[in-house]
GROMACS .gro file of C-alpha atoms in nm:
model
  184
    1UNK     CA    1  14.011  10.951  22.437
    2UNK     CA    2  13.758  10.671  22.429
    3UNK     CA    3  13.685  10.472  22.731
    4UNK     CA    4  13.408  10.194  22.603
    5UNK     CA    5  13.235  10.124  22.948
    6UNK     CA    6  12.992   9.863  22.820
    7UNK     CA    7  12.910   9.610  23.101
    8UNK     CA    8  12.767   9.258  23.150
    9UNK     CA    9  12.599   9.073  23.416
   10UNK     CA   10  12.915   8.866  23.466
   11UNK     CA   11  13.207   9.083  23.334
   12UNK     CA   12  13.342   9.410  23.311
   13UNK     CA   13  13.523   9.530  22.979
   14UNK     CA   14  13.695   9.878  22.922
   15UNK     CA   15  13.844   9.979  22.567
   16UNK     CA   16  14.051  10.309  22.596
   17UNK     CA   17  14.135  10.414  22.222
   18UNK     CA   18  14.316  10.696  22.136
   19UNK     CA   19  14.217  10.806  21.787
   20UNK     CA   20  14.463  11.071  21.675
   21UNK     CA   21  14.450  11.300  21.317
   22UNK     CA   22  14.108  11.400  21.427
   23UNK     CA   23  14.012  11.774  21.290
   24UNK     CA   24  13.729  12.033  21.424
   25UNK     CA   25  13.460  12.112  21.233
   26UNK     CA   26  13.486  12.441  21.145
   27UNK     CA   27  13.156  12.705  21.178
   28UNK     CA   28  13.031  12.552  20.845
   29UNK     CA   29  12.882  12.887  20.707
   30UNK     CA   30  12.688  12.843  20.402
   31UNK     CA   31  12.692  12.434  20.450
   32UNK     CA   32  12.314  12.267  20.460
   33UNK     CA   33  12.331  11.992  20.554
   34UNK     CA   34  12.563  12.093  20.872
   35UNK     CA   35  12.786  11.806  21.019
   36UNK     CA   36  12.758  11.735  21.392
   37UNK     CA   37  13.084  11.530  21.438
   38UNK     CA   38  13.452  11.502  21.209
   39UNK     CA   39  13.363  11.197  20.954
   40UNK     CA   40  13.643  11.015  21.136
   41UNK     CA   41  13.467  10.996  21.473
   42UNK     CA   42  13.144  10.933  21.316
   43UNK     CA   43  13.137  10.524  21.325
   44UNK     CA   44  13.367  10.525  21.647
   45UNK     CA   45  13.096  10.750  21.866
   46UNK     CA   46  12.768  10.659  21.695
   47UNK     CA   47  12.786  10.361  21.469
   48UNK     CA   48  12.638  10.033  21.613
   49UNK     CA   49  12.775   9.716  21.567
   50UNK     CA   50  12.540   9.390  21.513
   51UNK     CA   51  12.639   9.211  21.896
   52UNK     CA   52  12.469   8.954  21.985
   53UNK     CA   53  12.407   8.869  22.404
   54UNK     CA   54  12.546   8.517  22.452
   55UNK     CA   55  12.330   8.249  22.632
   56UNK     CA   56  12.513   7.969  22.791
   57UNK     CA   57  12.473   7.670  22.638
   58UNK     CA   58  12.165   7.510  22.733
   59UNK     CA   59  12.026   7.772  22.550
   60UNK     CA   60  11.819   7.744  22.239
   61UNK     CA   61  11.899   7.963  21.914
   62UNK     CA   62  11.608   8.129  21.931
   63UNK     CA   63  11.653   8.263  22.286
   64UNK     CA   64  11.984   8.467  22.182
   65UNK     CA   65  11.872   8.832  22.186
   66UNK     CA   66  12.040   9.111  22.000
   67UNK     CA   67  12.223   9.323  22.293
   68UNK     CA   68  12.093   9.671  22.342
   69UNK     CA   69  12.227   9.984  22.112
   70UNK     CA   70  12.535  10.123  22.210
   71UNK     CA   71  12.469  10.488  22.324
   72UNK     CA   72  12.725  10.771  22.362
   73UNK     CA   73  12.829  10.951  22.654
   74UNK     CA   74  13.029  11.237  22.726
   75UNK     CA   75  13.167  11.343  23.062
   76UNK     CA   76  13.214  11.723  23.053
   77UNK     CA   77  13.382  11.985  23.258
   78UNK     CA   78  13.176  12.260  23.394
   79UNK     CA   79  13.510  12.419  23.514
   80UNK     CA   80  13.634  12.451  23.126
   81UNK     CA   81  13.281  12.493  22.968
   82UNK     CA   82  13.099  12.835  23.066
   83UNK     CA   83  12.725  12.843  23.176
   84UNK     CA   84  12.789  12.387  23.125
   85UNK     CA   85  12.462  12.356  23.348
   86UNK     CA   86  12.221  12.590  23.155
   87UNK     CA   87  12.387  12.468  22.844
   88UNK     CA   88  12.294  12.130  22.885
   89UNK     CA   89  11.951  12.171  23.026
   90UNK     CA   90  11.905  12.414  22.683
   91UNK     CA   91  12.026  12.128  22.513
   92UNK     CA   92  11.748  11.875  22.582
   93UNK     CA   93  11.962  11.580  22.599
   94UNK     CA   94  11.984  11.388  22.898
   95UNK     CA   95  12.231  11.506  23.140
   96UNK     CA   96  12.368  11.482  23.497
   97UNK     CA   97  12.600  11.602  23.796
   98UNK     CA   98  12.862  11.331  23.905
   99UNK     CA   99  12.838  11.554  24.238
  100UNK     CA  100  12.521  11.516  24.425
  101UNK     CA  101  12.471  11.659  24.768
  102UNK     CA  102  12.639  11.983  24.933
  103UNK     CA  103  12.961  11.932  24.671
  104UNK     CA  104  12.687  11.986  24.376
  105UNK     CA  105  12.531  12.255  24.554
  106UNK     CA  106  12.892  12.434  24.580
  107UNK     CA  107  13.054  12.271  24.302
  108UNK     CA  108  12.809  12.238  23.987
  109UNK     CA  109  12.981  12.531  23.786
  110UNK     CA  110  13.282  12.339  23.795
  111UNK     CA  111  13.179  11.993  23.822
  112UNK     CA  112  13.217  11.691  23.623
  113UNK     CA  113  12.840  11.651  23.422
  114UNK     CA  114  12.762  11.362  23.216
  115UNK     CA  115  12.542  11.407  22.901
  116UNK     CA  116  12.422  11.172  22.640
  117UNK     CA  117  12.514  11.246  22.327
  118UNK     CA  118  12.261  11.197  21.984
  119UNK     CA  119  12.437  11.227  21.627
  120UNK     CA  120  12.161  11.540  21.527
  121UNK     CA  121  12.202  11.745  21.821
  122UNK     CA  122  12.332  12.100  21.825
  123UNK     CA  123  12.518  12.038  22.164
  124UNK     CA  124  12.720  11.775  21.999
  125UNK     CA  125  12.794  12.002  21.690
  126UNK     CA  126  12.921  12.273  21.958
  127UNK     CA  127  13.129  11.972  22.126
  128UNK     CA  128  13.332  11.924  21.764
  129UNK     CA  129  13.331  12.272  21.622
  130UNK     CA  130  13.631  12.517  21.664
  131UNK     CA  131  13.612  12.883  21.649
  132UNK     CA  132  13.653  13.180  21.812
  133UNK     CA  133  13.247  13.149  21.941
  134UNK     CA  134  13.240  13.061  22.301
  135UNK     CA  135  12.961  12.812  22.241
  136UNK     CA  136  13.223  12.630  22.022
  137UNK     CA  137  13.399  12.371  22.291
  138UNK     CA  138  13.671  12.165  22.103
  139UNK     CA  139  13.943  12.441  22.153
  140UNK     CA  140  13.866  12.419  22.537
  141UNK     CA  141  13.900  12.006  22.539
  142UNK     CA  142  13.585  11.982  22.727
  143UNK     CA  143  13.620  11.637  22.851
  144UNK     CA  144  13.609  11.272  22.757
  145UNK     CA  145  13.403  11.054  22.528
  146UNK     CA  146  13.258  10.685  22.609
  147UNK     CA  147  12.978  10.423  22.463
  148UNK     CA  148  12.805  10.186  22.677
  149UNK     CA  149  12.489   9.997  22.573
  150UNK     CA  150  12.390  10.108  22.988
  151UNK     CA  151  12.132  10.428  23.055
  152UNK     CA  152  12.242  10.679  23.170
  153UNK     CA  153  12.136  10.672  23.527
  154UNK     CA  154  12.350  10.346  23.536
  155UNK     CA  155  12.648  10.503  23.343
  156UNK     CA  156  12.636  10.767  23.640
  157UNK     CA  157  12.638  10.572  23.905
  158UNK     CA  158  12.968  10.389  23.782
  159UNK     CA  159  13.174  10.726  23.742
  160UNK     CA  160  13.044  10.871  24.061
  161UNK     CA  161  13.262  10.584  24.230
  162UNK     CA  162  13.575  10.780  24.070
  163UNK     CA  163  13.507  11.107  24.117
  164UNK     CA  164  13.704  11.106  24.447
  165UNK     CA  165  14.015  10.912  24.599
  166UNK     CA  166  14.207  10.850  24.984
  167UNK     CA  167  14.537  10.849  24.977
  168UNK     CA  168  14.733  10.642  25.262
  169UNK     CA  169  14.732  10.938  25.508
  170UNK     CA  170  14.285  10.901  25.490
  171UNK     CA  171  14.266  11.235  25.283
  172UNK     CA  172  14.012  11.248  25.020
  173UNK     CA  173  14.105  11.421  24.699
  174UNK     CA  174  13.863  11.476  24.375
  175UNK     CA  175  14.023  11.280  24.086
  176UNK     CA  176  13.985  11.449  23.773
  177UNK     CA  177  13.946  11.152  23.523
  178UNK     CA  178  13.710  11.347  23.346
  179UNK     CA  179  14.006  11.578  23.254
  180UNK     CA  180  14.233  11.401  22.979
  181UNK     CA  181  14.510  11.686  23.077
  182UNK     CA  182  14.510  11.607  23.449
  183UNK     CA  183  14.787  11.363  23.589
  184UNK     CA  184  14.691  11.008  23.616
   0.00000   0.00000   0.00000
């Protein structure tokens, strides 16, 4: 699944796609150069498309600016992913808790992380590679994918306002959207 959370000053857009068809990478043994990602996610997770930001009208041509690059997120679950903490901070890609507080001091080995993905890294191979290895994650369905041309400090702060939900009766509950398995 493939929320697109990118974001303007004056609008919000989200894209869910459903690509479908999609096959692991296998361990690639004996393959230089290794792929991170199946070809057929390849332009949908990391290619960039030429956007321009809009002015309104008064605007002169030459004040148009070319928007950002789109970056790619995934929001990962610690509760399907052993060790998901230390194997982010390994990873050196940016990463961070949706919890925060005493529910990330209890909760980070099964929390909901969010990580930014690059093409190159061997944390995103892991992500798309199926085997019997437990640092291969695909098999486990680790969580869901998303672009926004937003850092990821700002891409946090949007999920953390899902991470939990009342129902009528006042009751907070934790709602898993990070899980694409969980009931919506």
């Amino acid at each position: 699944m493939m929320p697109d959370v990118s974001r303007s000053a004056c609008s919000s857009t989200a894209k869910i796609h459903v690509i479908d068809g999609v096959e692991p990478l296998g361990t690639q043994i004996g393959v230089f150069p290794k792929r991170t990602i199946p070809e057929a996610l390849r332009e949908v997770l990391f290619g960039q498309q030429d956007m321009m930001v809009a002015g309104d009208s008064s605007r002169r041509d030459s004040e148009t600016q070319t928007a950002p690059p789109l970056q790619t997120y995934a929001v990962l679950d610690a509760a399907k992913v052993a060790n998901l903490p230390e194997l982010l901070e390994d990873s050196g890609l940016e990463h961070r808790c949706l919890f925060k507080g005493d529910a990330y001091e209890t909760l980070k080995n099964v929390a909901p992380w969010i990580v930014r993905l690059e093409e190159e890294s061997h944390f995103t191979r892991s992500l798309f590679t199926q085997s019997k290895a437990s640092w291969h994650l695909w098999s486990v369905e680790p969580g869901i994918f998303l672009r926004s041309r937003h850092g990821l400090d700002e891409v946090w702060r949007h999920f953390r306002k899902f991470t939990r939900t009342q129902n009528r009766q006042g009751k907070w509950f934790y709602n898993r959207f990070w899980d694409a398995g969980a009931p919506g």
